[in-house]
Coordinates of C-alpha atoms and ligand atoms in Angstrom, one line a residue:
M1 CA 65.5 122.8 40.8
S2 CA 62.7 125.1 41.8
G3 CA 59.8 125.9 39.6
H4 CA 59.8 122.5 37.8
G5 CA 57.5 120.8 40.3
D6 CA 54.1 121.7 41.5
A7 CA 53.5 125.1 43.1
Q8 CA 53.5 124.9 46.9
P9 CA 51.2 127.6 48.4
M10 CA 52.0 128.7 51.9
T11 CA 50.3 131.0 54.4
A12 CA 51.6 133.0 57.3
R13 CA 49.3 134.1 60.1
K14 CA 49.7 136.8 62.8
S15 CA 52.2 135.2 65.1
G16 CA 52.9 135.4 68.8
P17 CA 56.2 136.8 70.0
L18 CA 59.2 135.2 68.2
S19 CA 61.9 134.0 70.6
G20 CA 65.0 131.8 70.5
T21 CA 68.1 131.5 68.3
A22 CA 67.9 131.7 64.5
A23 CA 71.0 130.0 63.2
V24 CA 70.7 130.6 59.4
P25 CA 72.6 128.5 56.8
G26 CA 75.8 129.2 55.0
D27 CA 76.3 132.2 52.7
K28 CA 75.2 131.5 49.2
S29 CA 77.7 133.7 47.4
I30 CA 80.6 132.2 49.3
S31 CA 79.3 128.7 48.9
H32 CA 79.2 129.0 45.1
R33 CA 82.7 130.4 45.1
A34 CA 84.1 127.8 47.4
L35 CA 83.0 125.1 44.9
I36 CA 84.2 127.0 41.8
F37 CA 87.5 128.1 43.2
G38 CA 88.0 124.6 44.7
A39 CA 87.4 123.1 41.2
M40 CA 90.1 125.5 39.8
A41 CA 92.7 124.7 42.4
V42 CA 95.0 121.7 42.2
G43 CA 94.2 119.2 44.9
E44 CA 91.6 118.9 47.6
T45 CA 89.6 121.8 49.0
K46 CA 87.6 121.1 52.2
I47 CA 84.5 123.1 52.9
T48 CA 82.4 123.3 56.0
G49 CA 79.1 125.1 56.4
L50 CA 78.3 124.9 52.7
L51 CA 74.8 126.1 51.9
E52 CA 72.9 123.0 50.7
G53 CA 70.4 125.1 48.8
Q54 CA 69.4 124.1 45.3
D55 CA 71.4 127.0 43.7
V56 CA 74.6 125.7 45.2
L57 CA 73.8 122.1 44.6
D58 CA 73.3 123.0 40.9
T59 CA 76.8 124.6 40.9
A60 CA 78.3 121.4 42.5
K61 CA 76.7 119.4 39.7
A62 CA 78.1 121.8 37.1
M63 CA 81.7 121.5 38.6
R64 CA 81.4 117.7 38.3
A65 CA 80.4 118.1 34.7
F66 CA 83.6 120.1 34.1
G67 CA 85.7 117.4 35.6
A68 CA 86.1 118.2 39.3
E69 CA 85.3 115.6 41.9
V70 CA 82.8 117.1 44.4
T71 CA 81.8 115.0 47.4
Q72 CA 79.5 115.5 50.3
H73 CA 80.8 114.0 53.6
G74 CA 78.1 115.2 56.0
P75 CA 75.8 118.1 56.5
G76 CA 77.6 121.2 55.1
A77 CA 80.9 119.2 54.9
W78 CA 82.1 118.9 51.3
S79 CA 85.3 118.4 49.4
V80 CA 86.3 119.4 45.9
H81 CA 89.2 117.7 44.0
G82 CA 90.1 120.5 41.7
V83 CA 91.5 120.2 38.2
G84 CA 93.5 123.4 38.1
V85 CA 93.1 126.7 36.2
G86 CA 92.5 125.7 32.6
G87 CA 92.1 122.0 33.5
F88 CA 88.4 121.8 32.9
R89 CA 87.0 118.9 30.7
E90 CA 84.3 119.8 28.2
P91 CA 80.9 118.9 29.7
A92 CA 79.1 116.1 27.9
D93 CA 75.7 117.7 28.3
V94 CA 73.9 121.0 28.8
I95 CA 74.7 122.7 32.2
D96 CA 71.5 123.5 34.0
C97 CA 72.0 126.2 36.6
G98 CA 68.4 126.0 37.8
N99 CA 67.4 129.4 39.4
S100 CA 70.9 130.7 39.9
G101 CA 72.2 133.8 38.2
T102 CA 75.3 133.7 40.3
G103 CA 76.0 130.0 39.3
V104 CA 75.5 130.5 35.6
R105 CA 77.4 133.8 35.3
L106 CA 80.4 132.7 37.4
I107 CA 80.7 129.4 35.6
M108 CA 80.5 131.1 32.2
G109 CA 83.4 133.2 33.3
C110 CA 85.6 130.3 34.3
M111 CA 85.1 128.3 31.1
A112 CA 85.2 131.2 28.7
T113 CA 89.0 131.2 28.5
T114 CA 89.5 127.4 28.2
G115 CA 88.9 126.8 24.5
M116 CA 85.9 124.5 25.3
T117 CA 82.3 124.8 24.3
A118 CA 79.5 124.6 26.8
T119 CA 75.7 125.2 26.7
F120 CA 73.9 126.6 29.7
T121 CA 70.2 126.7 30.6
G122 CA 68.1 127.3 33.7
D123 CA 64.6 127.5 35.0
A124 CA 61.9 129.8 33.6
S125 CA 63.1 132.7 35.9
L126 CA 66.8 132.3 34.9
R127 CA 65.9 132.0 31.2
K128 CA 64.4 135.5 31.3
R129 CA 67.5 137.1 32.8
P130 CA 70.1 139.1 30.8
M131 CA 73.4 137.3 30.1
G132 CA 74.8 140.1 27.8
R133 CA 76.3 141.8 30.9
V134 CA 78.6 138.8 31.2
T135 CA 79.1 137.7 27.6
D136 CA 80.1 141.3 26.6
P137 CA 83.2 141.3 28.7
L138 CA 83.9 137.6 28.0
A139 CA 83.9 138.5 24.2
L140 CA 86.9 140.8 24.9
F141 CA 88.9 137.7 26.0
G142 CA 87.9 136.1 22.7
A143 CA 85.0 134.0 23.8
R144 CA 81.8 133.8 21.6
A145 CA 78.3 133.5 22.9
Y146 CA 75.2 132.2 21.0
G147 CA 72.0 132.7 23.0
R148 CA 68.4 133.5 22.5
H149 CA 67.1 137.0 21.6
G150 CA 68.3 139.6 24.1
G151 CA 71.2 137.5 25.3
R152 CA 69.0 135.0 27.2
L153 CA 69.5 131.3 28.0
P154 CA 69.8 128.7 26.7
M155 CA 73.2 129.9 25.5
T156 CA 76.3 128.3 24.1
I157 CA 79.7 129.8 25.0
V158 CA 82.6 128.9 22.7
G159 CA 85.6 129.6 24.9
A160 CA 88.7 131.4 23.7
A161 CA 91.5 128.9 23.0
N162 CA 94.1 131.8 23.0
P163 CA 92.6 134.3 25.4
V164 CA 93.9 137.8 25.8
P165 CA 93.8 139.7 29.1
V166 CA 91.2 142.4 29.5
R167 CA 90.7 145.8 31.2
Y168 CA 87.0 146.3 31.9
A169 CA 85.1 149.0 33.6
L170 CA 81.8 147.5 34.9
P171 CA 78.8 149.4 33.4
V172 CA 76.5 148.0 36.2
A173 CA 77.3 147.5 39.9
S174 CA 77.4 143.7 39.8
A175 CA 79.5 141.3 41.8
Q176 CA 78.5 138.5 39.4
V177 CA 79.9 140.4 36.4
K178 CA 83.1 141.4 38.3
S179 CA 83.6 137.8 39.3
A180 CA 82.9 136.4 35.9
V181 CA 85.7 138.7 34.5
L182 CA 88.1 137.8 37.2
L183 CA 87.4 134.0 36.7
A184 CA 88.0 134.4 33.0
G185 CA 91.2 136.4 33.7
L186 CA 92.6 133.5 35.7
N187 CA 93.2 131.5 32.5
A188 CA 94.4 134.4 30.4
P189 CA 98.0 135.4 30.3
G190 CA 99.1 138.8 31.7
E191 CA 97.0 141.1 33.9
T192 CA 93.3 141.4 33.8
V193 CA 91.9 144.6 35.3
V194 CA 88.3 145.2 36.5
I195 CA 87.2 148.7 37.5
E196 CA 84.1 149.1 39.6
K197 CA 82.7 152.6 40.4
E198 CA 80.6 151.4 43.3
P199 CA 82.0 148.6 45.5
T200 CA 80.1 145.4 45.3
R201 CA 80.4 142.2 47.5
D202 CA 84.1 141.4 47.5
H203 CA 84.1 137.6 48.3
S204 CA 85.8 136.7 45.0
E205 CA 88.7 139.0 45.7
R206 CA 89.1 137.8 49.3
M207 CA 88.8 134.1 48.3
L208 CA 91.1 134.4 45.3
L209 CA 93.8 135.8 47.6
G210 CA 93.1 132.9 50.0
F211 CA 93.5 130.4 47.1
G212 CA 96.9 132.0 46.3
A213 CA 96.1 134.2 43.3
E214 CA 98.1 137.4 42.8
L215 CA 95.5 140.2 43.0
H216 CA 95.5 143.7 44.3
V217 CA 92.9 146.4 44.7
E218 CA 93.6 150.1 44.5
K219 CA 91.0 152.5 45.8
G220 CA 91.0 155.7 43.8
A221 CA 88.7 158.4 42.3
E222 CA 87.6 156.0 39.6
G223 CA 86.5 153.5 42.3
H224 CA 88.1 150.1 42.9
I225 CA 90.7 149.0 40.4
I226 CA 91.2 145.2 40.8
T227 CA 94.2 143.7 39.0
L228 CA 94.7 140.0 38.7
K229 CA 97.7 138.2 37.4
G230 CA 96.7 135.4 35.0
Q231 CA 97.6 131.7 35.0
P232 CA 98.4 131.2 38.7
E233 CA 98.4 127.8 40.3
L234 CA 95.6 128.0 42.8
R235 CA 96.3 126.2 46.0
P236 CA 93.4 124.1 47.6
Q237 CA 92.0 125.7 50.8
T238 CA 90.0 124.8 53.9
V239 CA 86.9 127.1 53.6
A240 CA 84.6 127.6 56.6
V241 CA 81.5 129.3 55.0
P242 CA 80.1 131.9 57.3
R243 CA 76.3 132.3 57.7
D244 CA 74.4 134.2 55.1
P245 CA 73.5 137.8 56.1
S246 CA 70.9 137.8 53.3
S247 CA 69.1 134.8 54.9
A248 CA 69.5 136.3 58.4
A249 CA 67.6 139.3 57.1
F250 CA 64.3 137.3 57.3
P251 CA 64.3 136.3 61.0
V252 CA 65.8 139.7 61.9
C253 CA 63.0 141.6 60.1
A254 CA 60.3 139.2 61.3
A255 CA 61.4 139.9 65.0
L256 CA 61.4 143.6 64.3
I257 CA 57.7 143.6 63.2
V258 CA 56.1 140.8 65.3
E259 CA 55.0 142.3 68.6
G260 CA 56.9 141.1 71.7
S261 CA 59.7 139.4 69.8
D262 CA 63.3 139.0 71.1
I263 CA 65.6 136.7 69.2
L264 CA 69.3 136.1 68.7
V265 CA 70.8 135.7 65.2
P266 CA 74.4 134.5 65.5
G267 CA 77.3 135.1 63.2
V268 CA 75.8 137.8 60.9
S269 CA 78.4 139.3 58.4
Q270 CA 79.4 142.8 59.0
N271 CA 81.4 142.9 55.8
L272 CA 80.8 146.5 54.5
T273 CA 79.9 145.1 51.1
R274 CA 77.0 143.1 52.6
N275 CA 75.6 145.0 55.6
G276 CA 73.6 147.8 54.1
L277 CA 70.3 146.4 55.4
Y278 CA 71.5 146.4 59.0
I279 CA 72.7 150.0 58.8
T280 CA 69.3 151.0 57.3
L281 CA 67.3 149.2 59.9
V282 CA 69.2 150.9 62.7
E283 CA 68.6 154.3 61.0
M284 CA 64.9 153.5 61.0
G285 CA 65.0 152.9 64.7
A286 CA 65.3 149.1 64.9
E287 CA 66.4 147.7 68.2
I288 CA 69.4 145.6 67.2
E289 CA 72.4 145.0 69.4
F290 CA 75.6 143.9 67.7
Q291 CA 77.2 141.6 70.2
N292 CA 80.5 139.7 70.2
P293 CA 82.2 141.1 67.1
R294 CA 84.8 138.6 65.7
E295 CA 86.0 137.0 62.5
E296 CA 84.5 133.7 61.1
G297 CA 85.6 132.1 57.8
G298 CA 87.5 135.3 57.0
E299 CA 84.5 137.6 57.4
P300 CA 83.8 140.1 60.2
V301 CA 80.7 138.9 62.0
A302 CA 78.6 139.7 65.0
D303 CA 75.7 138.1 66.9
L304 CA 72.5 140.2 66.6
R305 CA 70.1 140.5 69.4
V306 CA 66.9 141.8 67.8
R307 CA 63.8 143.0 69.6
F308 CA 60.3 144.0 68.4
S309 CA 60.6 147.7 67.4
G310 CA 57.2 149.4 67.4
N311 CA 58.5 152.9 66.7
M312 CA 60.4 152.5 63.4
K313 CA 60.3 155.4 61.0
G314 CA 60.5 155.5 57.2
I315 CA 63.8 156.9 55.8
E316 CA 65.4 157.7 52.4
V317 CA 67.8 154.9 51.7
P318 CA 71.0 156.4 50.1
P319 CA 71.2 155.1 46.6
E320 CA 74.9 154.5 46.9
R321 CA 74.1 151.9 49.6
A322 CA 72.2 149.7 47.1
P323 CA 75.1 147.3 46.2
S324 CA 75.6 146.4 49.8
M325 CA 71.9 145.5 50.3
I326 CA 70.8 144.7 46.8
D327 CA 69.1 141.4 47.8
E328 CA 67.5 142.9 50.9
Y329 CA 65.1 145.5 49.3
P330 CA 62.2 143.0 49.2
I331 CA 62.3 142.4 53.0
L332 CA 63.1 146.0 53.7
S333 CA 60.0 147.1 51.9
V334 CA 58.0 144.8 54.2
V335 CA 59.6 146.4 57.3
A336 CA 58.9 149.8 55.7
A337 CA 55.2 148.9 55.6
F338 CA 55.2 148.4 59.4
A339 CA 57.2 151.7 60.0
S340 CA 55.6 155.1 60.2
G341 CA 56.1 157.5 57.3
K342 CA 57.6 157.0 53.8
T343 CA 60.6 154.8 53.0
V344 CA 62.1 155.9 49.8
M345 CA 64.4 153.5 47.9
R346 CA 66.0 155.1 44.9
G347 CA 68.7 153.8 42.5
V348 CA 67.3 150.3 42.6
K349 CA 66.6 149.4 38.9
E350 CA 68.8 146.4 39.2
L351 CA 66.0 144.8 41.2
R352 CA 64.1 144.6 37.9
V353 CA 66.5 141.9 36.6
K354 CA 66.8 139.6 39.7
E355 CA 65.0 136.3 40.0
S356 CA 61.9 138.3 39.3
D357 CA 61.2 142.0 38.7
R358 CA 61.4 142.7 42.4
I359 CA 60.1 146.2 42.3
D360 CA 56.9 145.0 40.6
A361 CA 56.5 141.9 42.7
M362 CA 56.8 143.8 46.0
A363 CA 54.7 146.7 44.8
R364 CA 51.8 144.4 43.6
G365 CA 51.9 142.2 46.7
L366 CA 52.1 145.0 49.2
E367 CA 49.3 146.9 47.4
A368 CA 47.2 143.7 47.7
C369 CA 48.0 143.7 51.4
G370 CA 46.6 147.3 51.7
V371 CA 49.8 149.3 51.5
T372 CA 50.2 152.4 49.4
I373 CA 53.2 152.2 47.0
E374 CA 54.8 154.5 44.5
E375 CA 57.2 153.2 41.9
D376 CA 59.1 154.2 38.8
E377 CA 61.8 152.3 36.8
D378 CA 64.5 153.0 39.4
T379 CA 62.5 153.7 42.6
L380 CA 60.2 152.1 45.1
I381 CA 58.4 154.1 47.8
V382 CA 56.5 152.4 50.6
H383 CA 54.0 154.4 52.7
G384 CA 54.3 152.9 56.1
M385 CA 51.2 152.0 58.2
G386 CA 52.9 151.8 61.6
A387 CA 53.4 148.7 63.8
G388 CA 50.5 146.3 63.4
G389 CA 49.0 148.6 60.8
V390 CA 49.2 146.4 57.6
P391 CA 45.8 144.8 56.8
G392 CA 47.1 141.8 54.9
G393 CA 44.5 139.3 53.7
A394 CA 46.0 138.7 50.3
T395 CA 48.0 136.2 48.2
A396 CA 51.2 137.4 46.7
A397 CA 52.6 136.1 43.4
T398 CA 56.2 135.0 43.9
H399 CA 57.3 134.6 40.3
L400 CA 59.8 131.8 41.1
D401 CA 61.6 134.2 43.5
H402 CA 62.7 132.9 46.9
R403 CA 63.1 136.3 48.4
I404 CA 59.7 137.5 47.3
A405 CA 58.2 134.3 48.9
M406 CA 60.0 134.8 52.2
S407 CA 59.3 138.5 52.3
F408 CA 55.5 138.0 52.1
L409 CA 55.5 135.2 54.6
V410 CA 57.3 137.5 57.0
C411 CA 54.7 140.2 56.2
G412 CA 51.9 137.7 57.1
M413 CA 53.5 137.0 60.5
A414 CA 52.7 140.6 61.6
A415 CA 49.8 141.7 59.4
Q416 CA 46.2 141.8 60.7
K417 CA 44.9 139.1 58.3
P418 CA 46.9 136.1 56.9
V419 CA 49.2 136.6 53.9
S420 CA 49.7 133.7 51.5
V421 CA 52.2 133.1 48.7
D422 CA 51.2 131.2 45.6
D423 CA 54.4 129.2 45.6
A424 CA 56.9 128.8 48.4
S425 CA 58.9 126.1 46.5
P426 CA 61.7 128.5 45.4
I427 CA 62.7 129.0 49.0
V428 CA 64.9 125.9 48.7
T429 CA 67.2 127.7 46.4
S430 CA 68.8 129.8 49.2
F431 CA 67.2 128.9 52.6
P432 CA 66.0 125.3 52.7
I433 CA 65.4 125.4 56.5
F434 CA 63.3 128.6 56.4
E435 CA 60.0 127.0 57.4
G436 CA 61.4 124.9 60.3
L437 CA 63.6 127.8 61.5
M438 CA 60.7 130.3 61.5
T439 CA 58.2 128.0 63.1
G440 CA 60.8 127.1 65.7
L441 CA 60.9 130.8 66.7
G442 CA 57.1 130.8 67.0
A443 CA 55.9 131.9 63.6
T444 CA 52.6 130.4 62.3
L445 CA 53.2 129.0 58.8
T446 CA 50.8 126.6 57.1
R447 CA 50.9 124.8 53.8
Ligands
LIG1 C1 75.8 137.9 43.9 C2 75.7 139.2 43.4 C3 74.4 139.9 43.3 C4 73.4 139.3 44.2 C5 73.3 137.8 44.1 C6 74.6 137.2 44.5 C7 77.1 137.2 43.9 O1 74.0 139.9 42.0 O2 72.1 139.9 43.9 O3 72.3 137.3 44.9 O4 77.2 136.2 44.6 O5 78.0 137.7 43.3 P1 74.5 141.0 40.9 O6 75.9 140.8 40.6 O7 73.6 140.8 39.7 O8 74.2 142.4 41.6

């Protein structure tokens, strides 16, 4: 787990042109789901390209605690012997999900309709994050949750022995909440319905269909209405996990701001629920070519040729785009600092309840680097200083947040003076090869 060992400071210095190929690891969202759906299928699911980041390893450990056999066969190659929907065994100890909101919320969902009791905890970051958004709908199935004040971990969920199906309109745009309700719905009789006003990442829906669940999505004025038939027998699958577009964002954005760069980033998802950053960058004037469009692991992907883009302009990011780039605002705010003019990011209050308060973490760190910022509860505005214009020369606090750490290291690759982070250790949660991959492209990173 991150954040339990010693802090690992890291510094990025102005780097020469980045070049080469940046093959980023497997998608975090799909990796968690491959393990969890695999555990709920009957028989052996085979996975290739699994992200071996700490978040996903913690989910693998949790699935073992619930009775699934989870085995690593080689790098990224795993198998899961599932126990079937409703076949979980009560875990003998507390489930520690480390830094992972996705892990804990999805796992709460899949045990909430089993009539078992499980206690969940996590690291200092996860213990601050709200769980009520998941336990509220799980209570409608009949599950009970006993946590700390404000619905925080550690928390015990007493699952519903006789669950009832649920119709639930998501009050926040959250794929984690949507997925937790669908997972709980798997072991409830009848039809569970989730309604989302704004579409969020749809990996659960796509993968549930692949695993043989009966699910359909209607797109209407209310948004997406997702209907799932309960108590299916899920069939084991072969899952080829595509690369993570949220990890690809770091080398892509580094190449855009480091002078003279020209890199290739293969297999970046073009799934409309994940590609908001790439649309935004192109609108800002980024030189990105989308080559060789195809399908990989059930996701539309393209290879991205990315060149240094010295003339990017700040834009207003449409708020309705937020769910499709929710994890990318930290790195976008770094790119915005190297563009000319203002970049306005509205409708982003969800950033306040991520691994850290990301509006605050980015605002404070960028200000320390000499960038002018405006913010309110739901908005972040970055006043760009143009290519090469960010002074740097600061240390950013990362608050146990991998994406804050990587964002400031990318900032330091193009700023005038070095930028340090107080703790790079959380990077292992999502992008364990970040340091080697970035230095391989020519970045200067030192511990
Ligand atoms: C995720 C959903 C998003 C995202 C997270 C992964 C998922 O969280 O930020 O990194 O895999 O479902 P929210 O559901 O809180 O928006």
